[in-house]
Each structure stands twice: as C-alpha cells, then as structure tokens.
Amino acid sequence: MRNMENAQPARIGDAAGTLPRKSRLLVTGGAGFIGANFVHHWLEMHPGDRVVVLDALTYAGNLANLEPVKGHPDLKFVQGNICDTPKVERLLREEGIDTIVHFAAESHVDRSIHGPDAFIETNVHGTHSMLKAARKVWLEEKTVPRHRFHHVSTDEVYGSLGPKDPAFHERTAYAPNSPYSASKAASDHLVRAYHHTYGLQVTTSNCSNNYGPFHFPEKLIPLMIVNLLHGRALPIYGDGRNVRDWLHVSDHCRGIDLILRNGRPGEVYNIGGGVESENLELVETLCAVADDAFAALQDLCSRFSGCPAARGDKSSSLIQFVKDRPGHDRRYAIDCGKAERELGYRAQVSLAQGLRNTFDWYVQNEWWWRAVMDGSYQRWVETHYR
Ligand code: NAD
Ligand code: TYD
C-alpha cells in the first residue's frame, strides 16, 4: 500500500533527506512474519537500498515468505544465528551495513510457557549479541559515518490492563507477565543501556498484535482461518473476553519506516492499530467474513468442503471454549499519540478491511500455509490443543 509520506523517501538518519547516500540494511528475522513483510515493503519503497536478511530459519522462519522478492538484485539472504556475534560483525563490515532492523525473536507466548529457554537465548542473548557487534563495528571500528539500530518489541512488556485503564504509552512502567514478554522486556532494557552507556544510535518500537499475510498459523487469526477452512474446532481460551489491539502488518511496516527516517535516536515509539477487540468478537467477525465469501464463491465450497459454510451452515458453529492460557493477559491497548505527533503515523487499514484481506490472502495462498504446516507444526498442535 502506497502513501504520501513515503512518496519521496528520505535517507535514514538524514532528517533533511538531501544526501544521495543509499542505505544498507541488515534485517534480522527477515524470513519471519513481520520481518518478511518489512523486506517486501522496504524494497518497494526504497529502490536502490541494499537489504541483507539474517535469519536462522527456525520453525517460524521460511524462505517462502520471501518468494515475492526472490531474485531481487538488492536483496541478499544469509542463514545464521543472531547469537553468533563474529558472524554478525563480519556481515556488518563486509556489507557496509549502516542500519539494523532487529526482528529476530522467539515470538509465541504459548511456546514460551512450554519452553522458556529458547526465549532467553534468542531474545536476550541474541539481542545482546547484535548490540555487541554493532558497538564493535560501528563505534570502535567506525565503518560507517552514521548508523541506526532499530529494535522491534512488543506492547506485552507493559503487562495487562484493566477494562478502564488508559492505553499503554511510552512511559508506562514495564510489568511483563509471560516468559516471552519478560525476555522482550530484558532486550528492550539492553538496547536502552547501549544508547545511554556507549552512545549507540538506537530506536525501539513497541507494537500491538500484528496480523496479515505470511502469519504463521499458530497465532490466533491465521490459526482460526486455517482451522475454519478445514472445518476444525476454533479454540477460544477461557471466556474469550481478552482484548487485543490489532495492527495490520502493513501499518506496522510503515510505522517502522517512519521511525527509521524521522525518529529520534534514544527514543521509544508505540505503534498500534487503534482497534480493540475481544477475542470472541474477533473470531465471530472472521466467521462472518468466511460465510460471506463462501456464499459468493462456489469455487470455495468445492475447495474447502469441510467448512460448515460450504454447506450453508454458520462457521461460528466451530467455536469451542478451551482451557485458558496460564497467566493470560486480559487487555492490551496502545496509545500511539507520540508516533502520530512526531512522525505523522496513523494506521490506515481498518480491522474489518484487514480481516477480509487476510482471509482472502489465506484462501489464495493455500500453497503457503500447507507448506509451513509440516511435521513439527502438527506435533505442536497435537501437544498444545490435546
Ligand atoms: P516470527 O516468529 O514470525 O519470526 C521470527 C523470525 O526470527 C523467524 O524468521 C525466525 O527464523 C527468526 N529467528 C528466530 N530465532 C533466531 C535466531 N536465533 N537467529 C536468527 N533468526 C532467528 O515473529 P514475528 O511475529 O515476525 O515477530 C517479529 C518481531 O516482532 C519479534 O521481535 C516479536 O517479538 C515482535 N512483535 C511481534 C508481534 C506480533 O503480533 N507478531 C507483536 C509485537 C511485537
Ligand atoms: P496470540 O495470537 O497468541 O497473540 P498474543 O498472545 O501475543 O496476544 O493470541 C491472541 C489472543 O488470542 C490471546 O488473548 C490468546 C488468544 N488465543 C486463543 O483464544 N486461542 C488460540 O488458539 C490462540 C493461539 C490464541
């Protein structure tokens, strides 16, 4: 999606946007959901910039997410672990990187409850490894005239809100409740410390729940779409009244772009979609989207004959309340006032439109989700939803 603020891209860290210099980005986790969407966005909006993706290709990383930009002359993919500091240092030097956009993380709360170790390793040690490498190459060896380390974090570091509490803002005290959010909180503190102690030029964004294309079907929205198409149960944790603030991934990518171009080093920006929804309400909306789509397209009924909508029944009949997630945060809501005032950020995709587009994307890209639902995915579903 194009918008006016991106029509004449300024160079990173160059407020006036007058230098002809091209940027050279290292995108960690660029084969994951948000990272891949960001790579697509950047290559389209900033022609001529170099984009190097560093990704370990864990269960959540998938080269198919980069299929739309495969063979792009400005893109390079490197398989590797962010904990491998010498490898990161080499990449920064050899590629003349001046900008790191750090997405790589273990990102699923439920998995962090089952096995927190990987979250501490990647999210805490991995982020520290990235910071150490950046400090060595950029601050000590001075390989580039200006640099930026952008850290992608989550609103979950702020904890859980009551129904009437004001939304999270950048000065809300940290109160992480899950091993995932605690590991992200630790990484945020390290990023902040590297700015204050060593002068590394950092920015951090804390964003709400993303959704959109290439979203791995272990998270709520893609899981519900894929289950619904198969006619499988739609598992709702607890009473389904937990509230999330939904952000279309394209809005998130534009938000990060604005921070990279116009954000002030050392600052934190909250990015959200401005739409709160209870989980049950959200899933019911998705079911209604599916019912409409099946009613309009005969082809869907033959392709996904297991879905109740293929027989003219309501997809919402698949909803099933299941045991709640331990420590399940009740409500997240994001106040994006700072990003709006300082950067001109505003979410552009409404939840209704975003859910329709996302449903359509999953219907049109069956090859993608069938490919990612391999043996390890099946094992996760079996253990988690047993
Ligand atoms: P994801 O799980 O889809 O992708 C993570 C990517 O990181 C994968 O490609 C994986 O292979 C890679 N990775 C994992 N460990 C690695 C390692 N040690 N070295 C190199 N690569 C590694 O995650 P996502 O949903 O795209 O999230 C991206 C970032 O955004 C994360 O930092 C997450 O905490 C943050 N975030 C996500 C959401 C959301 O709703 N998805 C919301 C707020 C913040
Ligand atoms: P999720 O997509 O895992 O994101 P997060 O935990 O980071 O917010 O979950 C979003 C919400 O949906 C959360 O309140 C948990 C709930 N949920 C279910 O009710 N059922 C499910 O099967 C999943 C995966 C999530």
mmCIF file of N, CA and C in Angstrom, residues 94-143:
data_model
loop_
_atom_site.group_PDB
_atom_site.id
_atom_site.type_symbol
_atom_site.label_atom_id
_atom_site.label_comp_id
_atom_site.label_asym_id
_atom_site.label_seq_id
_atom_site.Cartn_x
_atom_site.Cartn_y
_atom_site.Cartn_z
ATOM 1 N N GLU A 94 31.518 -6.487 6.011
ATOM 2 C CA GLU A 94 31.598 -6.847 4.586
ATOM 3 C C GLU A 94 30.498 -6.200 3.764
ATOM 4 N N GLU A 95 29.338 -6.025 4.367
ATOM 5 C CA GLU A 95 28.206 -5.452 3.614
ATOM 6 C C GLU A 95 28.111 -3.941 3.811
ATOM 7 N N GLY A 96 28.983 -3.365 4.643
ATOM 8 C CA GLY A 96 28.919 -1.905 4.887
ATOM 9 C C GLY A 96 27.574 -1.487 5.456
ATOM 10 N N ILE A 97 27.035 -2.339 6.328
ATOM 11 C CA ILE A 97 25.690 -2.084 6.888
ATOM 12 C C ILE A 97 25.707 -0.801 7.735
ATOM 13 N N ASP A 98 24.672 0.052 7.549
ATOM 14 C CA ASP A 98 24.547 1.238 8.407
ATOM 15 C C ASP A 98 23.268 1.225 9.234
ATOM 16 N N THR A 99 22.412 0.225 8.983
ATOM 17 C CA THR A 99 21.118 0.189 9.677
ATOM 18 C C THR A 99 20.762 -1.254 10.015
ATOM 19 N N ILE A 100 20.489 -1.496 11.280
ATOM 20 C CA ILE A 100 19.994 -2.827 11.669
ATOM 21 C C ILE A 100 18.524 -2.677 12.038
ATOM 22 N N VAL A 101 17.690 -3.539 11.470
ATOM 23 C CA VAL A 101 16.288 -3.598 11.894
ATOM 24 C C VAL A 101 16.124 -4.991 12.508
ATOM 25 N N HIS A 102 15.984 -5.007 13.808
ATOM 26 C CA HIS A 102 16.106 -6.258 14.564
ATOM 27 C C HIS A 102 14.735 -6.845 14.918
ATOM 28 N N PHE A 103 14.301 -7.817 14.082
ATOM 29 C CA PHE A 103 13.030 -8.517 14.323
ATOM 30 C C PHE A 103 13.251 -9.886 14.964
ATOM 31 N N ALA A 104 14.418 -10.512 14.727
ATOM 32 C CA ALA A 104 14.581 -11.926 15.079
ATOM 33 C C ALA A 104 14.258 -12.171 16.551
ATOM 34 N N ALA A 105 13.392 -13.118 16.800
ATOM 35 C CA ALA A 105 12.994 -13.442 18.170
ATOM 36 C C ALA A 105 12.201 -14.734 18.156
ATOM 37 N N GLU A 106 12.109 -15.348 19.315
ATOM 38 C CA GLU A 106 11.066 -16.335 19.556
ATOM 39 C C GLU A 106 9.854 -15.502 19.943
ATOM 40 N N SER A 107 8.697 -15.750 19.283
ATOM 41 C CA SER A 107 7.620 -14.756 19.382
ATOM 42 C C SER A 107 6.280 -15.284 19.896
ATOM 43 N N HIS A 108 6.189 -16.573 20.213
ATOM 44 C CA HIS A 108 4.858 -17.105 20.552
ATOM 45 C C HIS A 108 4.713 -17.359 22.055
ATOM 46 N N VAL A 109 3.784 -16.638 22.679
ATOM 47 C CA VAL A 109 3.588 -16.716 24.138
ATOM 48 C C VAL A 109 3.371 -18.165 24.598
ATOM 49 N N ASP A 110 2.512 -18.909 23.891
ATOM 50 C CA ASP A 110 2.214 -20.285 24.327
ATOM 51 C C ASP A 110 3.477 -21.143 24.330
ATOM 52 N N ARG A 111 4.325 -20.966 23.316
ATOM 53 C CA ARG A 111 5.575 -21.744 23.288
ATOM 54 C C ARG A 111 6.479 -21.317 24.437
ATOM 55 N N SER A 112 6.451 -20.042 24.814
ATOM 56 C CA SER A 112 7.316 -19.580 25.918
ATOM 57 C C SER A 112 6.872 -20.193 27.246
ATOM 58 N N ILE A 113 5.589 -20.526 27.337
ATOM 59 C CA ILE A 113 5.084 -21.162 28.566
ATOM 60 C C ILE A 113 5.567 -22.619 28.616
ATOM 61 N N HIS A 114 5.553 -23.275 27.462
ATOM 62 C CA HIS A 114 6.007 -24.681 27.413
ATOM 63 C C HIS A 114 7.523 -24.804 27.534
ATOM 64 N N GLY A 115 8.267 -23.838 26.977
ATOM 65 C CA GLY A 115 9.735 -23.954 26.972
ATOM 66 C C GLY A 115 10.399 -22.587 26.906
ATOM 67 N N PRO A 116 10.641 -21.972 28.076
ATOM 68 C CA PRO A 116 11.169 -20.590 28.076
ATOM 69 C C PRO A 116 12.624 -20.463 27.633
ATOM 70 N N ASP A 117 13.415 -21.538 27.669
ATOM 71 C CA ASP A 117 14.868 -21.394 27.439
ATOM 72 C C ASP A 117 15.209 -20.726 26.103
ATOM 73 N N ALA A 118 14.529 -21.175 25.054
ATOM 74 C CA ALA A 118 14.837 -20.623 23.720
ATOM 75 C C ALA A 118 14.560 -19.125 23.683
ATOM 76 N N PHE A 119 13.616 -18.675 24.490
ATOM 77 C CA PHE A 119 13.250 -17.244 24.504
ATOM 78 C C PHE A 119 14.347 -16.412 25.165
ATOM 79 N N ILE A 120 14.949 -16.989 26.223
ATOM 80 C CA ILE A 120 16.037 -16.264 26.894
ATOM 81 C C ILE A 120 17.243 -16.236 25.950
ATOM 82 N N GLU A 121 17.498 -17.376 25.302
ATOM 83 C CA GLU A 121 18.661 -17.466 24.425
ATOM 84 C C GLU A 121 18.567 -16.471 23.263
ATOM 85 N N THR A 122 17.469 -16.543 22.511
ATOM 86 C CA THR A 122 17.381 -15.684 21.316
ATOM 87 C C THR A 122 17.053 -14.234 21.675
ATOM 88 N N ASN A 123 16.036 -14.049 22.522
ATOM 89 C CA ASN A 123 15.549 -12.680 22.730
ATOM 90 C C ASN A 123 16.499 -11.861 23.603
ATOM 91 N N VAL A 124 17.123 -12.514 24.598
ATOM 92 C CA VAL A 124 18.015 -11.753 25.486
ATOM 93 C C VAL A 124 19.459 -11.851 24.977
ATOM 94 N N HIS A 125 20.009 -13.087 24.920
ATOM 95 C CA HIS A 125 21.412 -13.234 24.488
ATOM 96 C C HIS A 125 21.569 -12.813 23.026
ATOM 97 N N GLY A 126 20.591 -13.159 22.206
ATOM 98 C CA GLY A 126 20.680 -12.817 20.780
ATOM 99 C C GLY A 126 20.680 -11.307 20.567
ATOM 100 N N THR A 127 19.804 -10.611 21.278
ATOM 101 C CA THR A 127 19.776 -9.143 21.139
ATOM 102 C C THR A 127 21.077 -8.555 21.660
ATOM 103 N N HIS A 128 21.589 -9.114 22.760
ATOM 104 C CA HIS A 128 22.863 -8.592 23.278
ATOM 105 C C HIS A 128 24.001 -8.838 22.284
ATOM 106 N N SER A 129 23.969 -9.988 21.629
ATOM 107 C CA SER A 129 24.988 -10.287 20.622
ATOM 108 C C SER A 129 24.928 -9.252 19.489
ATOM 109 N N MET A 130 23.727 -8.892 19.052
ATOM 110 C CA MET A 130 23.574 -7.886 17.988
ATOM 111 C C MET A 130 24.121 -6.536 18.452
ATOM 112 N N LEU A 131 23.819 -6.174 19.702
ATOM 113 C CA LEU A 131 24.278 -4.874 20.230
ATOM 114 C C LEU A 131 25.806 -4.840 20.343
ATOM 115 N N LYS A 132 26.373 -5.976 20.807
ATOM 116 C CA LYS A 132 27.846 -6.039 20.949
ATOM 117 C C LYS A 132 28.518 -5.865 19.598
ATOM 118 N N ALA A 133 27.970 -6.569 18.591
ATOM 119 C CA ALA A 133 28.562 -6.493 17.248
ATOM 120 C C ALA A 133 28.448 -5.070 16.701
ATOM 121 N N ALA A 134 27.294 -4.460 16.887
ATOM 122 C CA ALA A 134 27.091 -3.090 16.383
ATOM 123 C C ALA A 134 28.046 -2.120 17.078
ATOM 124 N N ARG A 135 28.212 -2.294 18.376
ATOM 125 C CA ARG A 135 29.117 -1.403 19.115
ATOM 126 C C ARG A 135 30.548 -1.531 18.587
ATOM 127 N N LYS A 136 30.965 -2.794 18.397
ATOM 128 C CA LYS A 136 32.349 -3.024 17.966
ATOM 129 C C LYS A 136 32.591 -2.428 16.569
ATOM 130 N N VAL A 137 31.694 -2.756 15.640
ATOM 131 C CA VAL A 137 31.954 -2.385 14.237
ATOM 132 C C VAL A 137 31.634 -0.902 13.994
ATOM 133 N N TRP A 138 30.531 -0.424 14.547
ATOM 134 C CA TRP A 138 30.139 0.962 14.266
ATOM 135 C C TRP A 138 30.852 1.979 15.167
ATOM 136 N N LEU A 139 30.937 1.664 16.466
ATOM 137 C CA LEU A 139 31.502 2.677 17.382
ATOM 138 C C LEU A 139 33.016 2.576 17.497
ATOM 139 N N GLU A 140 33.557 1.331 17.511
ATOM 140 C CA GLU A 140 35.013 1.201 17.688
ATOM 141 C C GLU A 140 35.732 1.269 16.343
ATOM 142 N N GLU A 141 35.240 0.502 15.366
ATOM 143 C CA GLU A 141 35.945 0.481 14.062
ATOM 144 C C GLU A 141 35.485 1.623 13.161
ATOM 145 N N LYS A 142 34.383 2.248 13.498
ATOM 146 C CA LYS A 142 33.848 3.406 12.750
ATOM 147 C C LYS A 142 33.743 3.124 11.240
ATOM 148 N N THR A 143 33.056 2.034 10.916
ATOM 149 C CA THR A 143 32.974 1.619 9.495
ATOM 150 C C THR A 143 32.037 2.501 8.679
#
